[in-house]
Structures are given as C-alpha cells and as structure tokens.
PDB file of C-alpha atoms and ligand atoms in Angstrom:
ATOM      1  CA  UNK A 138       8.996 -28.302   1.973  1.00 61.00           C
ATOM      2  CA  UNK A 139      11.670 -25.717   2.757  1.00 89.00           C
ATOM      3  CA  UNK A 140      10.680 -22.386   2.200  1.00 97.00           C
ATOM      4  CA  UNK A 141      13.401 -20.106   0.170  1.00 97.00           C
ATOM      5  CA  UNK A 142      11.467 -17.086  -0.117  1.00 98.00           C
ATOM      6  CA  UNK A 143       9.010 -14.821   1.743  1.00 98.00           C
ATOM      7  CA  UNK A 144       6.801 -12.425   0.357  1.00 98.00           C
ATOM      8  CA  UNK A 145       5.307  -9.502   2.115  1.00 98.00           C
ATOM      9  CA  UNK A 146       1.955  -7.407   1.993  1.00 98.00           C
ATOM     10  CA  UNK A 147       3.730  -3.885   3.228  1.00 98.00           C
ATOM     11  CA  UNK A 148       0.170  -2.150   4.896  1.00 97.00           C
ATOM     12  CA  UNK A 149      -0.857  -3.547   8.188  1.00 97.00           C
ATOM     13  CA  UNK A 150       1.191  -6.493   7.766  1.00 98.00           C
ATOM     14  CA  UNK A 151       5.052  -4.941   8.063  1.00 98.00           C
ATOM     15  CA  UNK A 152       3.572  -1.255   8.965  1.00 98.00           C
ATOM     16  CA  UNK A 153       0.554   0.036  10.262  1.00 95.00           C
ATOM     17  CA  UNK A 154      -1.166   3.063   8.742  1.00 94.00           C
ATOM     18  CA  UNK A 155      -2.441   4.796  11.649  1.00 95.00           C
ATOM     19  CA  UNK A 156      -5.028   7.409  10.575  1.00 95.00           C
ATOM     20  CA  UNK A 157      -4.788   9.320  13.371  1.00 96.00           C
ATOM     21  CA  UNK A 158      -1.315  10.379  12.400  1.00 96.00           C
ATOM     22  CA  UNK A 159      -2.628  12.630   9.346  1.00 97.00           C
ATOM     23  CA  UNK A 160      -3.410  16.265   9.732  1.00 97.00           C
ATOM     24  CA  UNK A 161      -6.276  17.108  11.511  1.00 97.00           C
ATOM     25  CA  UNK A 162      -8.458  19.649   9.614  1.00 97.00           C
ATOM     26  CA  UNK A 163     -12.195  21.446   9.991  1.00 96.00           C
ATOM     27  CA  UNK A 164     -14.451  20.926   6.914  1.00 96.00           C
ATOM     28  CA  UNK A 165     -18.315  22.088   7.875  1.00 93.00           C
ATOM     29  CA  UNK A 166     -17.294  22.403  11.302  1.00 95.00           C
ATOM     30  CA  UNK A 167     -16.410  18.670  11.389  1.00 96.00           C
ATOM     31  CA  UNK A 168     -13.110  17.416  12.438  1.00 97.00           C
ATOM     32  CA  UNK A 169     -11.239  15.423   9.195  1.00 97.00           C
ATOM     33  CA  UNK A 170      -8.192  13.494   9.229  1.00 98.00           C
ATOM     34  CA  UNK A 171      -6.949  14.397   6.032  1.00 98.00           C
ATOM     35  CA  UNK A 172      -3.522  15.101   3.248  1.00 98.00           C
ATOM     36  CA  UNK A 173      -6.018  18.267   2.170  1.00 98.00           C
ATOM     37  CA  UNK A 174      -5.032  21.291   3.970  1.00 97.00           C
ATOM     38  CA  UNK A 175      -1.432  20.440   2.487  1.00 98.00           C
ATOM     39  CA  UNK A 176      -2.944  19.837  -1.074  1.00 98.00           C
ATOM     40  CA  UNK A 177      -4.359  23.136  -0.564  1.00 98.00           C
ATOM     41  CA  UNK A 178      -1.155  25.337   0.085  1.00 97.00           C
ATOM     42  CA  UNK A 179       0.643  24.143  -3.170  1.00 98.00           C
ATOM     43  CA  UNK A 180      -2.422  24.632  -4.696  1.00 97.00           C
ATOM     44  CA  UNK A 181      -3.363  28.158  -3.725  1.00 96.00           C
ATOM     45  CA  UNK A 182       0.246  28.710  -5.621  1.00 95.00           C
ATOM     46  CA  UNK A 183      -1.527  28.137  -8.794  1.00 94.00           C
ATOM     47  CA  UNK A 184      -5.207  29.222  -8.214  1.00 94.00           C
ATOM     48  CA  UNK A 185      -7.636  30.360  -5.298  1.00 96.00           C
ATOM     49  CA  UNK A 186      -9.406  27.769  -3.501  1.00 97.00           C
ATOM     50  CA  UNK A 187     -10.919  26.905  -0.261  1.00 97.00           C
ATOM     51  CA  UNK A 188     -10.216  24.087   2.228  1.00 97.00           C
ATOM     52  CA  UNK A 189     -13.511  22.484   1.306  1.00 97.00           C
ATOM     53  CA  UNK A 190     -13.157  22.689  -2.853  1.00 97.00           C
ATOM     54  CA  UNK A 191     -10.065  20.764  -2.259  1.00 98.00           C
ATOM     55  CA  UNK A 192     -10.976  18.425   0.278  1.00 98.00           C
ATOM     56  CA  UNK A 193     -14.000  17.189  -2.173  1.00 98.00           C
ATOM     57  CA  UNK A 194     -12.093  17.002  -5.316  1.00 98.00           C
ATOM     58  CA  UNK A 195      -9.774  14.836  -2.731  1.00 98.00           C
ATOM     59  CA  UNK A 196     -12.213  12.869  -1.979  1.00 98.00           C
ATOM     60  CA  UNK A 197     -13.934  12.660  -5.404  1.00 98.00           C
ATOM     61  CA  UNK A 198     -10.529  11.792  -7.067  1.00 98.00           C
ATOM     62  CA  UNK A 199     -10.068   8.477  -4.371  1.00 98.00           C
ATOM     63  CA  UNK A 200     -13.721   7.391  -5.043  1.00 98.00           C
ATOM     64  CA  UNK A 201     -13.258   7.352  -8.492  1.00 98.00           C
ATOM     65  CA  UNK A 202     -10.013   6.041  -8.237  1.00 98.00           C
ATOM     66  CA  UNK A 203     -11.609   2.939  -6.243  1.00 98.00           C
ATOM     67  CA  UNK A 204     -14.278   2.573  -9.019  1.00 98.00           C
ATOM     68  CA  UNK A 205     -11.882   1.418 -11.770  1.00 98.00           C
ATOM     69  CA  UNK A 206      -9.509  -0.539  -9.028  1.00 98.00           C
ATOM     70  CA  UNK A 207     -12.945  -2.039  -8.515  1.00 97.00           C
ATOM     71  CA  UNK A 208     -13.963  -3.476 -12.051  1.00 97.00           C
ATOM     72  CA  UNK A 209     -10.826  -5.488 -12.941  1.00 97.00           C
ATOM     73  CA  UNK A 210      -8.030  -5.034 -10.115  1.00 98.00           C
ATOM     74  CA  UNK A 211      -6.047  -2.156 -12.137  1.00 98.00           C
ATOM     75  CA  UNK A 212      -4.141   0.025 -10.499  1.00 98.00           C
ATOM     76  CA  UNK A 213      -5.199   3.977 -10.896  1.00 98.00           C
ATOM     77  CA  UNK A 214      -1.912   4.984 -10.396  1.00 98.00           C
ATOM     78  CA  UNK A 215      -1.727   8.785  -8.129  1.00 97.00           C
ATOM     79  CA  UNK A 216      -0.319  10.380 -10.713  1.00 97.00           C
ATOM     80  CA  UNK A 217      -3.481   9.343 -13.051  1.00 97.00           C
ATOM     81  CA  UNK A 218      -5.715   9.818  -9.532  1.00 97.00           C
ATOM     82  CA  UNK A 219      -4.100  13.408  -9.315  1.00 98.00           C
ATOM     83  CA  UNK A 220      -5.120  14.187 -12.982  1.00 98.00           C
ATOM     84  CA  UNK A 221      -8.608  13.641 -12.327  1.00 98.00           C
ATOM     85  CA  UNK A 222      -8.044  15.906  -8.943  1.00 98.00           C
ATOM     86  CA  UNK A 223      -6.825  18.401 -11.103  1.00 98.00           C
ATOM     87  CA  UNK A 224      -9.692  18.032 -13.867  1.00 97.00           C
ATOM     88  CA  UNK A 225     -12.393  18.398 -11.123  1.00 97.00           C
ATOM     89  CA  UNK A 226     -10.690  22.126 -10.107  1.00 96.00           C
ATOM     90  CA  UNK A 227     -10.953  23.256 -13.986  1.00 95.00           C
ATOM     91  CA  UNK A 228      -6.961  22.541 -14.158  1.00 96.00           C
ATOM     92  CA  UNK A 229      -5.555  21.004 -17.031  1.00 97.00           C
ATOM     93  CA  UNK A 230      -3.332  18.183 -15.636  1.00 97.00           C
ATOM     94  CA  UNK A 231      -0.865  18.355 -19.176  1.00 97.00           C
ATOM     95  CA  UNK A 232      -0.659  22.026 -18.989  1.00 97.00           C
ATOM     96  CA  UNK A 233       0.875  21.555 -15.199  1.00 96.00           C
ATOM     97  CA  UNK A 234       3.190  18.994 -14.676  1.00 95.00           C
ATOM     98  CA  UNK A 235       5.091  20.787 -12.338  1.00 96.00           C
ATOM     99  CA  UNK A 236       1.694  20.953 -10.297  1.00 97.00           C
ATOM    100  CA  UNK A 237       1.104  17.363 -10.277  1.00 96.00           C
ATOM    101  CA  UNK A 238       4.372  16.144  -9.024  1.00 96.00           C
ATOM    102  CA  UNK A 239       4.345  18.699  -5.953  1.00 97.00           C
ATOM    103  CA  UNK A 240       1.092  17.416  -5.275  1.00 98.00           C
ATOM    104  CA  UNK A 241       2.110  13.862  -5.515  1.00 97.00           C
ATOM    105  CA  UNK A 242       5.081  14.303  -3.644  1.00 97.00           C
ATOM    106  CA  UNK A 243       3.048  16.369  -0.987  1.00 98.00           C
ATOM    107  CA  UNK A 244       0.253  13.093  -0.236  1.00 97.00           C
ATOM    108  CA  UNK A 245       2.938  11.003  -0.200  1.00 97.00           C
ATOM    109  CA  UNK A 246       5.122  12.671   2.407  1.00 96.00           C
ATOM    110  CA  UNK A 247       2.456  13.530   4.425  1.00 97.00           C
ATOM    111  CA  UNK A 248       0.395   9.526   3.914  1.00 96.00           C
ATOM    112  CA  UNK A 249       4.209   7.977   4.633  1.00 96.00           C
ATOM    113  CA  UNK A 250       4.054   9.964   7.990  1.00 95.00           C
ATOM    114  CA  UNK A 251       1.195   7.775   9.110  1.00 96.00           C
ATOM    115  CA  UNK A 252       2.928   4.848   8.835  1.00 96.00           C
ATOM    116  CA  UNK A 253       4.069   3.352  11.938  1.00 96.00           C
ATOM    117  CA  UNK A 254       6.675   0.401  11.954  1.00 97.00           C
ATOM    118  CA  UNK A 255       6.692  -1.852  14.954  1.00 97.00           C
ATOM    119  CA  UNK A 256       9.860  -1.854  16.271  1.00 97.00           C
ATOM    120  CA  UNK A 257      10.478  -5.900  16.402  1.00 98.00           C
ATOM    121  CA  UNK A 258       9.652  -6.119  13.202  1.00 98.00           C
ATOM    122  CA  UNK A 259      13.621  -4.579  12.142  1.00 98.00           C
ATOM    123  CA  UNK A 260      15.137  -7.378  14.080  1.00 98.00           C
ATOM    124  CA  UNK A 261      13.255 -10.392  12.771  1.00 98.00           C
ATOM    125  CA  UNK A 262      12.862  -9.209   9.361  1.00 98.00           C
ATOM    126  CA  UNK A 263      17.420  -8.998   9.693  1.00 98.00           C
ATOM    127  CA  UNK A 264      16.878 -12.742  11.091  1.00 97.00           C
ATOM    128  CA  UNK A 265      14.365 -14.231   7.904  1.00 97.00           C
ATOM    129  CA  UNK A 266      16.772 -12.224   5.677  1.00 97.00           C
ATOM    130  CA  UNK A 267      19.689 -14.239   6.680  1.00 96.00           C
ATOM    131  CA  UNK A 268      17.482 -17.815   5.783  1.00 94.00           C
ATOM    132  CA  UNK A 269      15.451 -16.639   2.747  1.00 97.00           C
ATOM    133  CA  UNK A 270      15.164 -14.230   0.095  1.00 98.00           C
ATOM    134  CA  UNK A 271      12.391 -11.420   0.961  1.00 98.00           C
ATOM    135  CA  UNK A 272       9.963  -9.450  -1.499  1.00 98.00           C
ATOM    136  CA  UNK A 273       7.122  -7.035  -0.686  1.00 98.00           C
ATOM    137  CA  UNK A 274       3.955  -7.166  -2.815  1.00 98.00           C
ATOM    138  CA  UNK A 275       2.126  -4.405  -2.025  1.00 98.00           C
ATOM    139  CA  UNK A 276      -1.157  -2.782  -3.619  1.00 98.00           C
ATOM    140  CA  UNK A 277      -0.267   0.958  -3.154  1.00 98.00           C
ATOM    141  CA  UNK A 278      -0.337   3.804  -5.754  1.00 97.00           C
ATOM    142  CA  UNK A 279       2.749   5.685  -5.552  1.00 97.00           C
ATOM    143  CA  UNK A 280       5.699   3.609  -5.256  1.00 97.00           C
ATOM    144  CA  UNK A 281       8.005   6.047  -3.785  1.00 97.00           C
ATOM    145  CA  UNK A 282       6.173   6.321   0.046  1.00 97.00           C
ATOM    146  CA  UNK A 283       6.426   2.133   0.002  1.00 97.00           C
ATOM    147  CA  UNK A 284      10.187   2.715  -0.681  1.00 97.00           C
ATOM    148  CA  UNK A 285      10.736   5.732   1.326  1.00 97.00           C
ATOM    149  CA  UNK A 286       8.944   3.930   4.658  1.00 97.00           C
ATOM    150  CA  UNK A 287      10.883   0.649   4.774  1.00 98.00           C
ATOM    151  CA  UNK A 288      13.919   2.764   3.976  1.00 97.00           C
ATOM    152  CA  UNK A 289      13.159   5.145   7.257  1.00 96.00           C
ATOM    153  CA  UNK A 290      12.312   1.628   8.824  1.00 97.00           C
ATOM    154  CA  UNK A 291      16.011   0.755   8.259  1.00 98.00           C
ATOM    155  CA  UNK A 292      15.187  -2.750   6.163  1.00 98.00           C
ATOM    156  CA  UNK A 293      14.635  -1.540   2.818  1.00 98.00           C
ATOM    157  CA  UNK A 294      18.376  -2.946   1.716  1.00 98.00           C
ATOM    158  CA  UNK A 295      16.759  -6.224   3.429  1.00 98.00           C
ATOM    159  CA  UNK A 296      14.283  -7.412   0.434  1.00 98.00           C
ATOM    160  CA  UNK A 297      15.559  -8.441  -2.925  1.00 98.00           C
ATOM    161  CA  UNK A 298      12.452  -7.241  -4.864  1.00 98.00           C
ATOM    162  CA  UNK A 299       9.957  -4.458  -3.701  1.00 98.00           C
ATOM    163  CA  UNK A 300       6.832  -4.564  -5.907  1.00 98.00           C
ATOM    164  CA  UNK A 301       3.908  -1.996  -6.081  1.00 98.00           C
ATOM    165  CA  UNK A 302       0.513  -2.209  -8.057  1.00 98.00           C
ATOM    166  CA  UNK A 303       1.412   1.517  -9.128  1.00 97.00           C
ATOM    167  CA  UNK A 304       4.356  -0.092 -10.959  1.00 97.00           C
ATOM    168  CA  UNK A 305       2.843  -3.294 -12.275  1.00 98.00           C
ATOM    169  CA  UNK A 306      -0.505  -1.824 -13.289  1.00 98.00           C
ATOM    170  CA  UNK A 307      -2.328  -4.416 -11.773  1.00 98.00           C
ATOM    171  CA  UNK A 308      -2.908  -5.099  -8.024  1.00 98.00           C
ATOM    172  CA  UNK A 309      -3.262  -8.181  -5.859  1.00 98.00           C
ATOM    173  CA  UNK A 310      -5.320 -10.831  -6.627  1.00 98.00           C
ATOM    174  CA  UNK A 311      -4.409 -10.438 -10.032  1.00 98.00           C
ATOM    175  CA  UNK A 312      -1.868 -12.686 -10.881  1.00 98.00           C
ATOM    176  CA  UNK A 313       0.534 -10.996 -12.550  1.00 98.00           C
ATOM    177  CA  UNK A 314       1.559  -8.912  -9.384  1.00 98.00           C
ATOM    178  CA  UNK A 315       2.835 -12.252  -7.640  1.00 98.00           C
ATOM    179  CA  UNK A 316       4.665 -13.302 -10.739  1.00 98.00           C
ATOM    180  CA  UNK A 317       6.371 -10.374 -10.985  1.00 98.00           C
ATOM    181  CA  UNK A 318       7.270 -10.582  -7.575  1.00 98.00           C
ATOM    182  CA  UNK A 319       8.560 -14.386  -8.195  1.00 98.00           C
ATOM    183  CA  UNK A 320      10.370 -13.822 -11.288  1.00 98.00           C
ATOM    184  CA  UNK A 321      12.179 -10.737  -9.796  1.00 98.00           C
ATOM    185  CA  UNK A 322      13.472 -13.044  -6.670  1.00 98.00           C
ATOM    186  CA  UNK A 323      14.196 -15.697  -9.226  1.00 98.00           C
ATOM    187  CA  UNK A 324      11.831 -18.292  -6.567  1.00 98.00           C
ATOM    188  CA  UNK A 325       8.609 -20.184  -7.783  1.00 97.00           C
ATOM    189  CA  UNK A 326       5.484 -20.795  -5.927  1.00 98.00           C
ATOM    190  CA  UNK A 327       6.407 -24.131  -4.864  1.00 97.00           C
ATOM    191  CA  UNK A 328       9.343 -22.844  -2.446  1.00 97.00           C
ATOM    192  CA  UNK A 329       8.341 -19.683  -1.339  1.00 98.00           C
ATOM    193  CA  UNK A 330       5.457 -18.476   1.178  1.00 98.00           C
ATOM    194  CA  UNK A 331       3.488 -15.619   1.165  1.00 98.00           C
ATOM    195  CA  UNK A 332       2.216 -13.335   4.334  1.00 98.00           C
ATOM    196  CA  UNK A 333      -0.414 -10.776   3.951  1.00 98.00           C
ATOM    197  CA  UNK A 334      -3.434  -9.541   6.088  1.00 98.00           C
ATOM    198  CA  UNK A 335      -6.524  -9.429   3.553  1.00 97.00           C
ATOM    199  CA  UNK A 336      -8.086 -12.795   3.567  1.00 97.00           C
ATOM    200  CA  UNK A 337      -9.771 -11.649  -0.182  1.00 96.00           C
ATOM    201  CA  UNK A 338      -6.747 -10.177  -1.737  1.00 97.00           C
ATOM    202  CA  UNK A 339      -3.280 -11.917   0.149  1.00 98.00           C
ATOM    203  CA  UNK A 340      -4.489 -14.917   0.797  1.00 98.00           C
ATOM    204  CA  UNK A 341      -6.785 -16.005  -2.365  1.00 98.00           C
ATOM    205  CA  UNK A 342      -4.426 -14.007  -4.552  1.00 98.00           C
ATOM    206  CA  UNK A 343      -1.584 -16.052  -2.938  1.00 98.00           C
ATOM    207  CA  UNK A 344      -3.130 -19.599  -3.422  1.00 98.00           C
ATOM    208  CA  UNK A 345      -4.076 -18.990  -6.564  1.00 98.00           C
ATOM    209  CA  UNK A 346      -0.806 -18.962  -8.308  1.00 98.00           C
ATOM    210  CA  UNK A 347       0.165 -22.182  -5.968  1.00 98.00           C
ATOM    211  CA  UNK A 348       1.917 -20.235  -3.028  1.00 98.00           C
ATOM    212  CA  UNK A 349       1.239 -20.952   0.525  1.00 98.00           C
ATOM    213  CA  UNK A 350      -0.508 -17.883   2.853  1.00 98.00           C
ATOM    214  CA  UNK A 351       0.339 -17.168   5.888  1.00 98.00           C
ATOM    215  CA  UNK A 352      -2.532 -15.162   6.988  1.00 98.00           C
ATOM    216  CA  UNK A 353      -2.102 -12.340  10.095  1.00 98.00           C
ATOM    217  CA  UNK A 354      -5.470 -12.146  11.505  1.00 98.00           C
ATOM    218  CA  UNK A 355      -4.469 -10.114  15.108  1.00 97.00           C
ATOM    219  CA  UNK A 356      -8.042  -9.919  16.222  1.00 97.00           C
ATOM    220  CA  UNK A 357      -8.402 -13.320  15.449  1.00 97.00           C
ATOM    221  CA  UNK A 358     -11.537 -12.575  13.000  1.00 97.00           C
ATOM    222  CA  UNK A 359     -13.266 -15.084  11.441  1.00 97.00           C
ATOM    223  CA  UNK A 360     -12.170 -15.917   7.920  1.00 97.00           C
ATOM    224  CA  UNK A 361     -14.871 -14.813   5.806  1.00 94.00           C
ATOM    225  CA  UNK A 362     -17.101 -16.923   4.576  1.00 94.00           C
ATOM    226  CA  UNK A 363     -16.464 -19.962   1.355  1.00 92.00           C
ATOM    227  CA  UNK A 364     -12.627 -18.608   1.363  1.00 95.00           C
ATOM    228  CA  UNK A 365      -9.933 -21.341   1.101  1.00 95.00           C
ATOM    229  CA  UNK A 366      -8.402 -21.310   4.761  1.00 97.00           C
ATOM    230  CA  UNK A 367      -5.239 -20.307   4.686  1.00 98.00           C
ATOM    231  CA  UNK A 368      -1.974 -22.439   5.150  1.00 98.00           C
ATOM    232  CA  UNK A 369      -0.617 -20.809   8.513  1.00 98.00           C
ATOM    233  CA  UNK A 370      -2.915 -18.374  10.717  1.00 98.00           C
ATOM    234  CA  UNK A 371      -0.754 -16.021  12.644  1.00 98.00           C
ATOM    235  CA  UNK A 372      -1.642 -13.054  15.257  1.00 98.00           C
ATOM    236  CA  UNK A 373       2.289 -11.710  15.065  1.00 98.00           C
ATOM    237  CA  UNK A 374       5.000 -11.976  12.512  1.00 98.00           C
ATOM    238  CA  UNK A 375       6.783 -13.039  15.348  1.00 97.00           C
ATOM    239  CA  UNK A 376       5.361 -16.331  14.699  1.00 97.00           C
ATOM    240  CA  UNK A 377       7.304 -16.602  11.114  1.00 97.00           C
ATOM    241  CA  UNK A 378      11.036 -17.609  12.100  1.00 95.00           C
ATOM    242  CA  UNK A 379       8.978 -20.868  13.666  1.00 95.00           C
ATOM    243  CA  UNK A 380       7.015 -21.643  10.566  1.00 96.00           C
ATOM    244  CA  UNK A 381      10.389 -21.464   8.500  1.00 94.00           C
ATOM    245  CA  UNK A 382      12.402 -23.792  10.845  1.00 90.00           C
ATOM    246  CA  UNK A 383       9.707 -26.022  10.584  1.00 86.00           C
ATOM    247  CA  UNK A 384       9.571 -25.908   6.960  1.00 79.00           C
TER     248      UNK A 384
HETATM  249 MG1   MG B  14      -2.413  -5.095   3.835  1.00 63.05          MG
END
C-alpha cells in the first residue's frame, strides 16, 4: 500500500513543549514555571490582584478544564477555560470581552514560546511534502499558537489541512477529529498514515477509524499494556521518508 497522506500529532511529535521555557515565578516561596505573572499584568488593568489569586484561578481553570476533556473527549476550548478563570476572580466573562481575548492572546504567546522545533524536522517535513499530502491533528485549545508555531517553524504553507480539537470540539480519540482531518485532505484511511506520540490517544484513535500509526516512542517505553501495537515504531521522524518509500 502506497501511502498518499500523512497526518501529524503537532506536541512532542513535530515540536517539543519544553516547560522550562515559561516564565519562572515565586508562589509561597516556591519556584513555578508558569503563563501567571503575565495573566496578572493585564489583569491588574481591570482589578487588584495578587500573583497567587491568579496563579490558583490558573490552575483551577486547567483542572476543571481537564475534568470535562476527561468525561467524553470534548474540547474546553481557552476561551470557555478563560471564562471560568474569569468567574473564579468575581469577573463576569460577558461583561469583558475585551478582557478575555488579551488574556487569551497573552497564554498563547507566552505557551507558543515554549515550543521548540527541531531543526531537521523543516527539511524532511519539505521532502514528505513533495511525496504526500500532510495534515496536523492536534488536541490543543487555542488554535492560533498551533498556527502561529509551525508558521515561525517556516512549514506551516507545507500541510494542506491543520486541525485543532479547539476547532472541532472534540479531541483525539474521538473520531470525528481524524475525519475531519481526512475529508479536509480529500484522503481516506486506507491510503494515508498517521504519526503521533500518545500510544492511548494517536495511536488507538488512529486505528480505530482504519489508519495505520506510526508511533514515536524516543525512550523506547513500553507500549502500555492490552493496546493494539502499533503499525511502525519509530524513535525519530527521521525514520518516515523510509517507511514511505517502502510503502
Ligand atoms: Mg503529542
């Protein structure tokens, strides 16, 4: 089987987010690599607050956020996550709209700093490009950062379809993120190949609507257990233009 199409997981498959690239801040006394002391100066536009209000409401707006992803796969959008921010600090999200697009735009910026793109990954992304249509599928909550980092990374003209949860309203494994993705490139399951780094979510969500995985597994982990292994096992993407010539 030839393969016509390949579909990409963006985070820590074509970028990695490297934590250590966010702003370091002090909350009680402790060191935090956080988007809060940013957060913080557009919001002490609108009302007082200290470091640490904001850095819980932060915090309490992600966990919540990752409850409801939790239950059925749908994506809490930031804007929606940002609402709930806002709601916590006695601010009425409708009342400020202003507000919550600063704020969005603010963790974005400052999250799409942390991204690191490995430089060979420009050059052999140009070379798959030239064989095969490309598509990201990626579950992330404000499309604009995925955008805005492959377009700093020089390749975003490279992919015919760039698909985010936060757009779809559902994330990987649901199905309907991968069709999407599919029906945008105009390529079905049967000719097309999928690489992602989550066993769970890429792979399973992959193989479920009849794609092939490749699976990037750098530490060589085990997969985890009763999970369908996946079709290719790779440590680099390097290892992709090989699996497409001998496709
Ligand atoms: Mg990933």
């Amino acid at each position: 089987m030839a393969y016509r199409a390949v579909l990409f997981d963006l985070f820590d498959t074509l970028v990695r987010f490297d934590r250590d690239r966010l702003p370091l801040v002090e909350i009680d006394g402790k060191p935090v690599r956080t988007t809060a002391g940013h957060l913080l100066a557009v919001m002490r536009e609108y009302r007082p607050l200290t470091l640490e209000a904001c850095y819980v409401a932060h915090v309490a707006s992600w966990q919540e956020a990752e409850r409801l992803r939790a239950i059925d796969h749908r994506e809490v959008a930031a804007r929606e996550r940002f609402a709930f921010f806002l709601r916590r600090l006695e601010l009425d999200p409708v009342a400020h709209p202003d507000l919550v697009e600063r704020l969005l735009r603010t963790h974005g910026r400052v999250l799409g700093q942390a991204a690191d793109f490995p430089a060979h990954h420009g050059p052999l992304l140009r070379a798959l490009a030239s064989r095969a249509r490309l598509a990201i599928v990626s579950n992330f909550d404000y499309t604009p950062t995925a955008r805005d980092i492959l377009e700093r990374a020089g390749v975003v003209g490279l992919f015919d379809a760039i698909v985010v949860s936060d757009e779809i309203g559902w994330r990987k494994p649901r199905a309907e993120i991968f069709d999407e993705a599919m029906a945008r490139i105009g390529v079905g399951p049967e000719a097309a190949l999928f690489v992602g780094d989550r066993a769970d979510i890429d792979v399973a969500g992959a193989q479920a609507v009849g794609l092939h995985a490749a699976w990037i597994n750098p530490d060589a982990v085990p997969l985890p257990a009763g999970m369908r292994a996946p079709e290719y096992e790779i440590r680099d993407l390097d290892e992709l233009p090989g699996i497409l010539e001998r496709s």
